[in-house]
Amino acid sequence: MLPRVIFCIAVSLAVIAVALLALLSPLPHRKPAKDSRPWLALSLYIQQPKIGGSNLHSVAPSDAGALVFHRTLTEGPENTSRVVGKAQGFIIPIDHFAHSPFNIIYLTFNSHKHSGSLSIQAKELANKENKELMVVGGTGSFAFARGLAIFAQTDKQGSSHSDATYHVKLHLKFPNRSQIIPG
């Protein structure tokens, strides 16, 4: 009889302990902060790489079937700004390929803050002042990133598209992350 009483008391105390922990624990009752969503905003510039005042890579003429480009990714609009990565892409501007999912711009980061790459789908390349493109994925620091990339040409006068500098604003969301990536 004594073992049954001890067993019932132990089970009762265990149930009471679990109930008290569930009721008094501060974690389940804490409301998440509005800014706790895992968003990251970056502002970068895509520039033609320069060595001694000459271009490293030439751009295909506007009547070509495909546009392949290699650019540098910098923190600021000046040529002397710190390089944080590179921008590469393959775009087919022909009408029936203009909305192709294969028109991709890759931003590769190699800095102390970020290491990895982003894939930006260039489906909508209309001649607008700002081009809003979709971020469709990433690797490294940008794994599973989704969001918006806004491209705007910074030097509109006197420069061709091949020598233009573009300002890129990235608004990225990371699913299932418990903390915000510093940036």
PDB file of C-alpha atoms in Angstrom, residues 25-110:
ATOM      1  CA  SER A  25       6.851  30.464 -18.014  1.00  0.00           C
ATOM      2  CA  PRO A  26       7.458  33.910 -19.581  1.00  0.00           C
ATOM      3  CA  LEU A  27       8.376  32.624 -23.080  1.00  0.00           C
ATOM      4  CA  PRO A  28       4.972  31.486 -24.369  1.00  0.00           C
ATOM      5  CA  HIS A  29       3.279  34.643 -23.150  1.00  0.00           C
ATOM      6  CA  ARG A  30       5.789  37.068 -24.662  1.00  0.00           C
ATOM      7  CA  LYS A  31       4.470  38.861 -27.752  1.00  0.00           C
ATOM      8  CA  PRO A  32       6.933  39.096 -30.646  1.00  0.00           C
ATOM      9  CA  ALA A  33       8.220  42.534 -31.493  1.00  0.00           C
ATOM     10  CA  LYS A  34       6.991  44.028 -34.766  1.00  0.00           C
ATOM     11  CA  ASP A  35      10.547  44.376 -36.067  1.00  0.00           C
ATOM     12  CA  SER A  36      11.547  40.811 -35.256  1.00  0.00           C
ATOM     13  CA  ARG A  37      10.842  39.611 -38.794  1.00  0.00           C
ATOM     14  CA  PRO A  38      14.005  38.469 -40.545  1.00  0.00           C
ATOM     15  CA  TRP A  39      14.338  41.267 -43.129  1.00  0.00           C
ATOM     16  CA  LEU A  40      17.538  42.680 -44.544  1.00  0.00           C
ATOM     17  CA  ALA A  41      17.898  45.880 -46.602  1.00  0.00           C
ATOM     18  CA  LEU A  42      21.064  46.557 -48.610  1.00  0.00           C
ATOM     19  CA  SER A  43      22.026  49.437 -50.872  1.00  0.00           C
ATOM     20  CA  LEU A  44      24.806  48.705 -53.385  1.00  0.00           C
ATOM     21  CA  TYR A  45      26.143  49.852 -56.737  1.00  0.00           C
ATOM     22  CA  ILE A  46      26.926  47.868 -59.882  1.00  0.00           C
ATOM     23  CA  GLN A  47      29.798  49.400 -61.864  1.00  0.00           C
ATOM     24  CA  GLN A  48      31.868  48.614 -64.913  1.00  0.00           C
ATOM     25  CA  PRO A  49      35.227  47.284 -63.675  1.00  0.00           C
ATOM     26  CA  LYS A  50      38.135  49.632 -64.479  1.00  0.00           C
ATOM     27  CA  ILE A  51      41.859  49.014 -64.741  1.00  0.00           C
ATOM     28  CA  GLY A  52      43.929  52.020 -65.745  1.00  0.00           C
ATOM     29  CA  GLY A  53      40.896  53.770 -67.205  1.00  0.00           C
ATOM     30  CA  SER A  54      40.005  50.970 -69.623  1.00  0.00           C
ATOM     31  CA  ASN A  55      37.150  48.485 -69.469  1.00  0.00           C
ATOM     32  CA  LEU A  56      37.912  44.867 -68.639  1.00  0.00           C
ATOM     33  CA  HIS A  57      34.864  43.394 -70.347  1.00  0.00           C
ATOM     34  CA  SER A  58      33.019  44.650 -73.356  1.00  0.00           C
ATOM     35  CA  VAL A  59      29.256  44.491 -73.619  1.00  0.00           C
ATOM     36  CA  ALA A  60      27.457  42.935 -76.561  1.00  0.00           C
ATOM     37  CA  PRO A  61      25.842  45.418 -78.968  1.00  0.00           C
ATOM     38  CA  SER A  62      22.143  46.156 -78.496  1.00  0.00           C
ATOM     39  CA  ASP A  63      21.146  44.096 -81.565  1.00  0.00           C
ATOM     40  CA  ALA A  64      22.833  40.950 -80.213  1.00  0.00           C
ATOM     41  CA  GLY A  65      20.769  37.924 -79.230  1.00  0.00           C
ATOM     42  CA  ALA A  66      22.052  37.724 -75.647  1.00  0.00           C
ATOM     43  CA  LEU A  67      23.637  40.054 -73.151  1.00  0.00           C
ATOM     44  CA  VAL A  68      26.340  38.561 -70.917  1.00  0.00           C
ATOM     45  CA  PHE A  69      27.880  40.936 -68.400  1.00  0.00           C
ATOM     46  CA  HIS A  70      30.466  41.006 -65.607  1.00  0.00           C
ATOM     47  CA  ARG A  71      30.503  43.991 -63.236  1.00  0.00           C
ATOM     48  CA  THR A  72      31.803  44.878 -59.798  1.00  0.00           C
ATOM     49  CA  LEU A  73      29.541  45.354 -56.791  1.00  0.00           C
ATOM     50  CA  THR A  74      30.560  48.294 -54.575  1.00  0.00           C
ATOM     51  CA  GLU A  75      29.339  50.031 -51.427  1.00  0.00           C
ATOM     52  CA  GLY A  76      29.229  53.485 -53.026  1.00  0.00           C
ATOM     53  CA  PRO A  77      28.778  55.114 -56.441  1.00  0.00           C
ATOM     54  CA  GLU A  78      32.427  56.182 -56.814  1.00  0.00           C
ATOM     55  CA  ASN A  79      34.958  54.031 -58.673  1.00  0.00           C
ATOM     56  CA  THR A  80      37.111  54.133 -55.525  1.00  0.00           C
ATOM     57  CA  SER A  81      34.360  52.633 -53.318  1.00  0.00           C
ATOM     58  CA  ARG A  82      35.079  49.377 -51.552  1.00  0.00           C
ATOM     59  CA  VAL A  83      34.323  46.335 -53.714  1.00  0.00           C
ATOM     60  CA  VAL A  84      32.051  43.862 -51.911  1.00  0.00           C
ATOM     61  CA  GLY A  85      31.491  41.390 -54.730  1.00  0.00           C
ATOM     62  CA  LYS A  86      30.564  41.023 -58.362  1.00  0.00           C
ATOM     63  CA  ALA A  87      27.466  41.078 -60.542  1.00  0.00           C
ATOM     64  CA  GLN A  88      27.122  38.686 -63.447  1.00  0.00           C
ATOM     65  CA  GLY A  89      24.245  37.912 -65.696  1.00  0.00           C
ATOM     66  CA  PHE A  90      22.830  36.389 -68.824  1.00  0.00           C
ATOM     67  CA  ILE A  91      19.844  38.135 -70.381  1.00  0.00           C
ATOM     68  CA  ILE A  92      18.095  37.430 -73.690  1.00  0.00           C
ATOM     69  CA  PRO A  93      16.244  40.664 -74.589  1.00  0.00           C
ATOM     70  CA  ILE A  94      14.318  39.165 -77.545  1.00  0.00           C
ATOM     71  CA  ASP A  95      10.521  39.530 -77.205  1.00  0.00           C
ATOM     72  CA  HIS A  96       9.512  35.889 -76.750  1.00  0.00           C
ATOM     73  CA  PHE A  97      12.457  35.283 -74.341  1.00  0.00           C
ATOM     74  CA  ALA A  98      12.029  38.540 -72.413  1.00  0.00           C
ATOM     75  CA  HIS A  99       9.874  36.836 -69.763  1.00  0.00           C
ATOM     76  CA  SER A 100      12.057  33.746 -69.553  1.00  0.00           C
ATOM     77  CA  PRO A 101      12.992  32.380 -66.119  1.00  0.00           C
ATOM     78  CA  PHE A 102      16.519  31.909 -67.479  1.00  0.00           C
ATOM     79  CA  ASN A 103      17.210  35.665 -67.488  1.00  0.00           C
ATOM     80  CA  ILE A 104      19.110  35.770 -64.198  1.00  0.00           C
ATOM     81  CA  ILE A 105      21.413  38.303 -62.541  1.00  0.00           C
ATOM     82  CA  TYR A 106      23.778  36.837 -59.936  1.00  0.00           C
ATOM     83  CA  LEU A 107      25.175  39.036 -57.178  1.00  0.00           C
ATOM     84  CA  THR A 108      28.121  37.347 -55.482  1.00  0.00           C
ATOM     85  CA  PHE A 109      29.289  38.775 -52.148  1.00  0.00           C
ATOM     86  CA  ASN A 110      32.747  38.346 -50.683  1.00  0.00           C
TER      87      ASN A 110
END
